[in-house]
């Protein structure tokens, strides 16, 4: 059963909103840098700064969880939701760093298209997270979760199509290995967005 009275000193909803906002910032920045095709040390450093802010909020959530007796939903779900949201940011940081390590230059239209889908998915994630605090409109959270699932399926098809084109047209094994890993990472990030949706749907089922 969900508690209706929460400790005043801890507002998990506010912290989750902040963490989801950092995920949005990371996704928007990833789209920006892929659209320019420039992966400098400055770009990597800025994404790392975003990732560190996500880590700080995640640690604050876990620390508060350990100190709070009454929570708005199951402790396991709070822990899982924090970790999955943080994992979205971590993967976006990993991809930008990988592009720098692999000495990628120039715009890759397939990756830009993937980045656009990631923007849409993280936007839906943020809306689903925000909807959790509105117990009178939980259907809204479900609808956003459905959209996240739809976008993950879009990502699956995009990954398969892009990898198919690579294997058909690319003969340079190094180029093939680099871009295979990058595209798989992009789709994995959509998988993590879906993991967030799954946690939220689990919370909604328990509240039903």
PDB file of C-alpha atoms in Angstrom:
ATOM      1  CA  UNK A   1       0.000   0.000   0.000  1.00  0.00           C
ATOM      2  CA  UNK A   2       1.261   3.482  -0.826  1.00  0.00           C
ATOM      3  CA  UNK A   3       1.785   5.879   2.068  1.00  0.00           C
ATOM      4  CA  UNK A   4       0.113   9.285   1.808  1.00  0.00           C
ATOM      5  CA  UNK A   5       2.369  11.050   4.312  1.00  0.00           C
ATOM      6  CA  UNK A   6       6.070  11.504   3.538  1.00  0.00           C
ATOM      7  CA  UNK A   7       8.921  12.909   5.612  1.00  0.00           C
ATOM      8  CA  UNK A   8       9.255  16.640   4.969  1.00  0.00           C
ATOM      9  CA  UNK A   9      13.030  16.496   4.799  1.00  0.00           C
ATOM     10  CA  UNK A  10      13.119  14.091   1.861  1.00  0.00           C
ATOM     11  CA  UNK A  11      11.298  14.634  -1.424  1.00  0.00           C
ATOM     12  CA  UNK A  12      12.235  11.787  -3.718  1.00  0.00           C
ATOM     13  CA  UNK A  13      10.015  13.149  -6.479  1.00  0.00           C
ATOM     14  CA  UNK A  14      12.036  16.373  -6.628  1.00  0.00           C
ATOM     15  CA  UNK A  15      15.303  14.435  -6.791  1.00  0.00           C
ATOM     16  CA  UNK A  16      13.995  12.153  -9.533  1.00  0.00           C
ATOM     17  CA  UNK A  17      12.827  15.195 -11.499  1.00  0.00           C
ATOM     18  CA  UNK A  18      16.327  16.670 -11.225  1.00  0.00           C
ATOM     19  CA  UNK A  19      17.964  13.418 -12.332  1.00  0.00           C
ATOM     20  CA  UNK A  20      15.606  13.092 -15.303  1.00  0.00           C
ATOM     21  CA  UNK A  21      16.411  16.702 -16.242  1.00  0.00           C
ATOM     22  CA  UNK A  22      20.125  15.841 -16.301  1.00  0.00           C
ATOM     23  CA  UNK A  23      19.335  12.895 -18.592  1.00  0.00           C
ATOM     24  CA  UNK A  24      17.546  15.346 -20.903  1.00  0.00           C
ATOM     25  CA  UNK A  25      20.552  17.671 -20.819  1.00  0.00           C
ATOM     26  CA  UNK A  26      22.916  14.806 -21.679  1.00  0.00           C
ATOM     27  CA  UNK A  27      20.700  13.615 -24.528  1.00  0.00           C
ATOM     28  CA  UNK A  28      20.305  17.111 -25.969  1.00  0.00           C
ATOM     29  CA  UNK A  29      24.051  17.652 -25.808  1.00  0.00           C
ATOM     30  CA  UNK A  30      24.699  14.304 -27.471  1.00  0.00           C
ATOM     31  CA  UNK A  31      22.386  15.343 -30.306  1.00  0.00           C
ATOM     32  CA  UNK A  32      24.178  18.695 -30.570  1.00  0.00           C
ATOM     33  CA  UNK A  33      27.665  17.202 -30.842  1.00  0.00           C
ATOM     34  CA  UNK A  34      26.645  14.439 -33.255  1.00  0.00           C
ATOM     35  CA  UNK A  35      24.953  17.038 -35.468  1.00  0.00           C
ATOM     36  CA  UNK A  36      28.262  18.926 -35.624  1.00  0.00           C
ATOM     37  CA  UNK A  37      30.467  15.827 -35.812  1.00  0.00           C
ATOM     38  CA  UNK A  38      33.112  17.381 -33.577  1.00  0.00           C
ATOM     39  CA  UNK A  39      34.421  15.351 -30.632  1.00  0.00           C
ATOM     40  CA  UNK A  40      37.096  17.455 -28.968  1.00  0.00           C
ATOM     41  CA  UNK A  41      38.475  17.188 -25.449  1.00  0.00           C
ATOM     42  CA  UNK A  42      36.250  20.135 -24.545  1.00  0.00           C
ATOM     43  CA  UNK A  43      33.188  18.236 -25.763  1.00  0.00           C
ATOM     44  CA  UNK A  44      34.171  15.156 -23.767  1.00  0.00           C
ATOM     45  CA  UNK A  45      34.840  17.283 -20.677  1.00  0.00           C
ATOM     46  CA  UNK A  46      31.432  18.974 -20.861  1.00  0.00           C
ATOM     47  CA  UNK A  47      29.648  15.629 -21.133  1.00  0.00           C
ATOM     48  CA  UNK A  48      31.681  14.325 -18.200  1.00  0.00           C
ATOM     49  CA  UNK A  49      30.547  17.319 -16.149  1.00  0.00           C
ATOM     50  CA  UNK A  50      26.933  16.451 -16.957  1.00  0.00           C
ATOM     51  CA  UNK A  51      27.583  12.820 -16.021  1.00  0.00           C
ATOM     52  CA  UNK A  52      29.135  13.852 -12.694  1.00  0.00           C
ATOM     53  CA  UNK A  53      26.043  15.905 -11.821  1.00  0.00           C
ATOM     54  CA  UNK A  54      23.919  12.865 -12.530  1.00  0.00           C
ATOM     55  CA  UNK A  55      26.121  10.797 -10.236  1.00  0.00           C
ATOM     56  CA  UNK A  56      25.774  13.360  -7.456  1.00  0.00           C
ATOM     57  CA  UNK A  57      21.978  13.312  -7.625  1.00  0.00           C
ATOM     58  CA  UNK A  58      21.939   9.512  -7.758  1.00  0.00           C
ATOM     59  CA  UNK A  59      24.169   9.303  -4.692  1.00  0.00           C
ATOM     60  CA  UNK A  60      21.888  11.779  -2.894  1.00  0.00           C
ATOM     61  CA  UNK A  61      18.859   9.606  -3.678  1.00  0.00           C
ATOM     62  CA  UNK A  62      20.541   6.444  -2.411  1.00  0.00           C
ATOM     63  CA  UNK A  63      21.848   8.235   0.679  1.00  0.00           C
ATOM     64  CA  UNK A  64      18.369   9.604   1.440  1.00  0.00           C
ATOM     65  CA  UNK A  65      16.887   6.165   0.889  1.00  0.00           C
ATOM     66  CA  UNK A  66      19.196   4.722   3.530  1.00  0.00           C
ATOM     67  CA  UNK A  67      18.141   7.415   6.014  1.00  0.00           C
ATOM     68  CA  UNK A  68      14.401   7.561   5.312  1.00  0.00           C
ATOM     69  CA  UNK A  69      11.878   5.298   7.005  1.00  0.00           C
ATOM     70  CA  UNK A  70       8.787   6.213   4.992  1.00  0.00           C
ATOM     71  CA  UNK A  71       9.152   6.307   1.200  1.00  0.00           C
ATOM     72  CA  UNK A  72       6.658   7.191  -1.565  1.00  0.00           C
ATOM     73  CA  UNK A  73       7.044   3.746  -3.156  1.00  0.00           C
ATOM     74  CA  UNK A  74       9.011   0.542  -2.613  1.00  0.00           C
ATOM     75  CA  UNK A  75      12.634   1.038  -1.659  1.00  0.00           C
ATOM     76  CA  UNK A  76      13.745  -1.432  -4.327  1.00  0.00           C
ATOM     77  CA  UNK A  77      11.921   0.595  -6.979  1.00  0.00           C
ATOM     78  CA  UNK A  78      13.475   3.855  -5.777  1.00  0.00           C
ATOM     79  CA  UNK A  79      16.918   2.276  -5.984  1.00  0.00           C
ATOM     80  CA  UNK A  80      16.227   0.773  -9.417  1.00  0.00           C
ATOM     81  CA  UNK A  81      14.753   3.983 -10.849  1.00  0.00           C
ATOM     82  CA  UNK A  82      17.735   6.044  -9.676  1.00  0.00           C
ATOM     83  CA  UNK A  83      20.241   3.575 -11.103  1.00  0.00           C
ATOM     84  CA  UNK A  84      18.500   3.265 -14.476  1.00  0.00           C
ATOM     85  CA  UNK A  85      18.178   7.032 -14.907  1.00  0.00           C
ATOM     86  CA  UNK A  86      21.853   7.400 -14.042  1.00  0.00           C
ATOM     87  CA  UNK A  87      22.717   4.646 -16.522  1.00  0.00           C
ATOM     88  CA  UNK A  88      21.163   6.655 -19.376  1.00  0.00           C
ATOM     89  CA  UNK A  89      23.532   9.519 -18.602  1.00  0.00           C
ATOM     90  CA  UNK A  90      26.475   7.147 -18.182  1.00  0.00           C
ATOM     91  CA  UNK A  91      25.899   5.598 -21.611  1.00  0.00           C
ATOM     92  CA  UNK A  92      25.657   8.970 -23.341  1.00  0.00           C
ATOM     93  CA  UNK A  93      28.932   9.954 -21.689  1.00  0.00           C
ATOM     94  CA  UNK A  94      30.486   6.645 -22.754  1.00  0.00           C
ATOM     95  CA  UNK A  95      29.472   7.209 -26.370  1.00  0.00           C
ATOM     96  CA  UNK A  96      30.933  10.709 -26.565  1.00  0.00           C
ATOM     97  CA  UNK A  97      34.157   9.486 -25.010  1.00  0.00           C
ATOM     98  CA  UNK A  98      34.262   6.540 -27.400  1.00  0.00           C
ATOM     99  CA  UNK A  99      33.909   8.874 -30.373  1.00  0.00           C
ATOM    100  CA  UNK A 100      36.920  10.826 -29.130  1.00  0.00           C
ATOM    101  CA  UNK A 101      39.001   7.695 -28.467  1.00  0.00           C
ATOM    102  CA  UNK A 102      38.131   6.309 -31.913  1.00  0.00           C
ATOM    103  CA  UNK A 103      39.119   9.630 -33.530  1.00  0.00           C
ATOM    104  CA  UNK A 104      35.725   9.977 -35.179  1.00  0.00           C
ATOM    105  CA  UNK A 105      35.340  13.157 -37.226  1.00  0.00           C
ATOM    106  CA  UNK A 106      32.523  14.471 -39.362  1.00  0.00           C
ATOM    107  CA  UNK A 107      28.768  14.024 -39.255  1.00  0.00           C
ATOM    108  CA  UNK A 108      27.291  10.542 -39.536  1.00  0.00           C
ATOM    109  CA  UNK A 109      23.642  10.915 -40.528  1.00  0.00           C
ATOM    110  CA  UNK A 110      22.664   7.524 -39.121  1.00  0.00           C
ATOM    111  CA  UNK A 111      24.031   8.483 -35.710  1.00  0.00           C
ATOM    112  CA  UNK A 112      22.302  11.869 -35.836  1.00  0.00           C
ATOM    113  CA  UNK A 113      19.026  10.075 -36.547  1.00  0.00           C
ATOM    114  CA  UNK A 114      19.668   7.783 -33.579  1.00  0.00           C
ATOM    115  CA  UNK A 115      20.469  10.816 -31.413  1.00  0.00           C
ATOM    116  CA  UNK A 116      17.130  12.350 -32.374  1.00  0.00           C
ATOM    117  CA  UNK A 117      15.289   9.211 -31.258  1.00  0.00           C
ATOM    118  CA  UNK A 118      17.277   9.291 -28.011  1.00  0.00           C
ATOM    119  CA  UNK A 119      16.129  12.884 -27.460  1.00  0.00           C
ATOM    120  CA  UNK A 120      12.514  11.811 -27.877  1.00  0.00           C
ATOM    121  CA  UNK A 121      12.950   8.834 -25.575  1.00  0.00           C
ATOM    122  CA  UNK A 122      14.598  10.799 -22.766  1.00  0.00           C
ATOM    123  CA  UNK A 123      11.875  13.447 -23.110  1.00  0.00           C
ATOM    124  CA  UNK A 124       9.269  10.711 -22.602  1.00  0.00           C
ATOM    125  CA  UNK A 125      11.301   9.396 -19.652  1.00  0.00           C
ATOM    126  CA  UNK A 126      11.235  12.820 -18.018  1.00  0.00           C
ATOM    127  CA  UNK A 127       7.472  13.124 -18.515  1.00  0.00           C
ATOM    128  CA  UNK A 128       6.878   9.635 -17.093  1.00  0.00           C
ATOM    129  CA  UNK A 129       8.997  10.431 -14.036  1.00  0.00           C
ATOM    130  CA  UNK A 130       7.193  13.734 -13.457  1.00  0.00           C
ATOM    131  CA  UNK A 131       3.815  12.007 -13.780  1.00  0.00           C
ATOM    132  CA  UNK A 132       4.600   9.742 -10.822  1.00  0.00           C
ATOM    133  CA  UNK A 133       3.859  12.523  -8.347  1.00  0.00           C
ATOM    134  CA  UNK A 134       0.333  13.032  -9.748  1.00  0.00           C
ATOM    135  CA  UNK A 135      -1.669  10.147  -8.299  1.00  0.00           C
ATOM    136  CA  UNK A 136      -4.840  11.412  -9.983  1.00  0.00           C
ATOM    137  CA  UNK A 137      -3.378  11.059 -13.460  1.00  0.00           C
ATOM    138  CA  UNK A 138      -1.282   7.907 -13.428  1.00  0.00           C
ATOM    139  CA  UNK A 139      -2.579   7.031 -16.896  1.00  0.00           C
ATOM    140  CA  UNK A 140      -0.315   9.793 -18.166  1.00  0.00           C
ATOM    141  CA  UNK A 141       2.725   7.945 -16.792  1.00  0.00           C
ATOM    142  CA  UNK A 142       1.561   4.759 -18.542  1.00  0.00           C
ATOM    143  CA  UNK A 143       1.160   6.582 -21.845  1.00  0.00           C
ATOM    144  CA  UNK A 144       4.693   7.938 -21.651  1.00  0.00           C
ATOM    145  CA  UNK A 145       5.997   4.449 -20.859  1.00  0.00           C
ATOM    146  CA  UNK A 146       4.229   3.118 -23.946  1.00  0.00           C
ATOM    147  CA  UNK A 147       5.941   5.816 -26.023  1.00  0.00           C
ATOM    148  CA  UNK A 148       9.330   4.840 -24.576  1.00  0.00           C
ATOM    149  CA  UNK A 149       8.667   1.218 -25.541  1.00  0.00           C
ATOM    150  CA  UNK A 150       7.655   2.288 -29.050  1.00  0.00           C
ATOM    151  CA  UNK A 151      10.840   4.281 -29.500  1.00  0.00           C
ATOM    152  CA  UNK A 152      12.928   1.344 -28.302  1.00  0.00           C
ATOM    153  CA  UNK A 153      11.358  -0.752 -31.064  1.00  0.00           C
ATOM    154  CA  UNK A 154      12.185   2.011 -33.538  1.00  0.00           C
ATOM    155  CA  UNK A 155      15.773   1.853 -32.300  1.00  0.00           C
ATOM    156  CA  UNK A 156      15.915  -1.908 -32.805  1.00  0.00           C
ATOM    157  CA  UNK A 157      14.911  -1.515 -36.438  1.00  0.00           C
ATOM    158  CA  UNK A 158      17.326   1.354 -36.976  1.00  0.00           C
ATOM    159  CA  UNK A 159      20.209  -0.632 -35.489  1.00  0.00           C
ATOM    160  CA  UNK A 160      19.495  -3.620 -37.702  1.00  0.00           C
ATOM    161  CA  UNK A 161      19.183  -1.476 -40.837  1.00  0.00           C
ATOM    162  CA  UNK A 162      22.356   0.489 -40.117  1.00  0.00           C
ATOM    163  CA  UNK A 163      24.412  -2.591 -39.290  1.00  0.00           C
ATOM    164  CA  UNK A 164      23.088  -4.309 -42.401  1.00  0.00           C
ATOM    165  CA  UNK A 165      24.258  -1.391 -44.544  1.00  0.00           C
ATOM    166  CA  UNK A 166      27.655  -1.428 -42.848  1.00  0.00           C
ATOM    167  CA  UNK A 167      28.210  -5.126 -43.492  1.00  0.00           C
ATOM    168  CA  UNK A 168      27.012  -4.778 -47.090  1.00  0.00           C
ATOM    169  CA  UNK A 169      29.078  -1.749 -48.026  1.00  0.00           C
ATOM    170  CA  UNK A 170      32.104  -1.401 -45.742  1.00  0.00           C
ATOM    171  CA  UNK A 171      35.278  -3.386 -46.363  1.00  0.00           C
ATOM    172  CA  UNK A 172      37.538  -1.632 -43.841  1.00  0.00           C
ATOM    173  CA  UNK A 173      37.402  -3.870 -40.727  1.00  0.00           C
ATOM    174  CA  UNK A 174      38.530  -1.103 -38.349  1.00  0.00           C
ATOM    175  CA  UNK A 175      35.819   1.264 -39.571  1.00  0.00           C
ATOM    176  CA  UNK A 176      33.282  -1.543 -39.294  1.00  0.00           C
ATOM    177  CA  UNK A 177      34.260  -2.407 -35.717  1.00  0.00           C
ATOM    178  CA  UNK A 178      34.166   1.236 -34.614  1.00  0.00           C
ATOM    179  CA  UNK A 179      30.738   2.002 -35.999  1.00  0.00           C
ATOM    180  CA  UNK A 180      29.227  -1.308 -34.980  1.00  0.00           C
ATOM    181  CA  UNK A 181      30.125  -0.550 -31.355  1.00  0.00           C
ATOM    182  CA  UNK A 182      28.841   3.022 -31.564  1.00  0.00           C
ATOM    183  CA  UNK A 183      25.495   2.041 -33.083  1.00  0.00           C
ATOM    184  CA  UNK A 184      25.030  -0.823 -30.626  1.00  0.00           C
ATOM    185  CA  UNK A 185      25.771   1.597 -27.768  1.00  0.00           C
ATOM    186  CA  UNK A 186      23.131   4.002 -29.082  1.00  0.00           C
ATOM    187  CA  UNK A 187      20.514   1.255 -29.174  1.00  0.00           C
ATOM    188  CA  UNK A 188      21.591   0.057 -25.721  1.00  0.00           C
ATOM    189  CA  UNK A 189      20.838   3.546 -24.403  1.00  0.00           C
ATOM    190  CA  UNK A 190      17.297   3.193 -25.732  1.00  0.00           C
ATOM    191  CA  UNK A 191      17.131  -0.177 -23.969  1.00  0.00           C
ATOM    192  CA  UNK A 192      18.012   1.570 -20.709  1.00  0.00           C
ATOM    193  CA  UNK A 193      15.249   4.119 -21.309  1.00  0.00           C
ATOM    194  CA  UNK A 194      12.915   1.147 -21.651  1.00  0.00           C
ATOM    195  CA  UNK A 195      14.299  -0.227 -18.370  1.00  0.00           C
ATOM    196  CA  UNK A 196      13.234   3.043 -16.728  1.00  0.00           C
ATOM    197  CA  UNK A 197       9.763   2.588 -18.209  1.00  0.00           C
ATOM    198  CA  UNK A 198       9.638  -0.960 -16.855  1.00  0.00           C
ATOM    199  CA  UNK A 199      10.465   0.246 -13.337  1.00  0.00           C
ATOM    200  CA  UNK A 200       7.780   2.928 -13.550  1.00  0.00           C
ATOM    201  CA  UNK A 201       5.223   0.432 -14.835  1.00  0.00           C
ATOM    202  CA  UNK A 202       6.084  -1.851 -11.906  1.00  0.00           C
ATOM    203  CA  UNK A 203       5.432   1.034  -9.514  1.00  0.00           C
ATOM    204  CA  UNK A 204       2.095   1.764 -11.200  1.00  0.00           C
ATOM    205  CA  UNK A 205       1.015  -1.877 -10.911  1.00  0.00           C
ATOM    206  CA  UNK A 206       1.741  -1.823  -7.185  1.00  0.00           C
ATOM    207  CA  UNK A 207      -0.285   1.359  -6.792  1.00  0.00           C
ATOM    208  CA  UNK A 208      -3.276  -0.023  -8.728  1.00  0.00           C
TER     209      UNK A 208
END
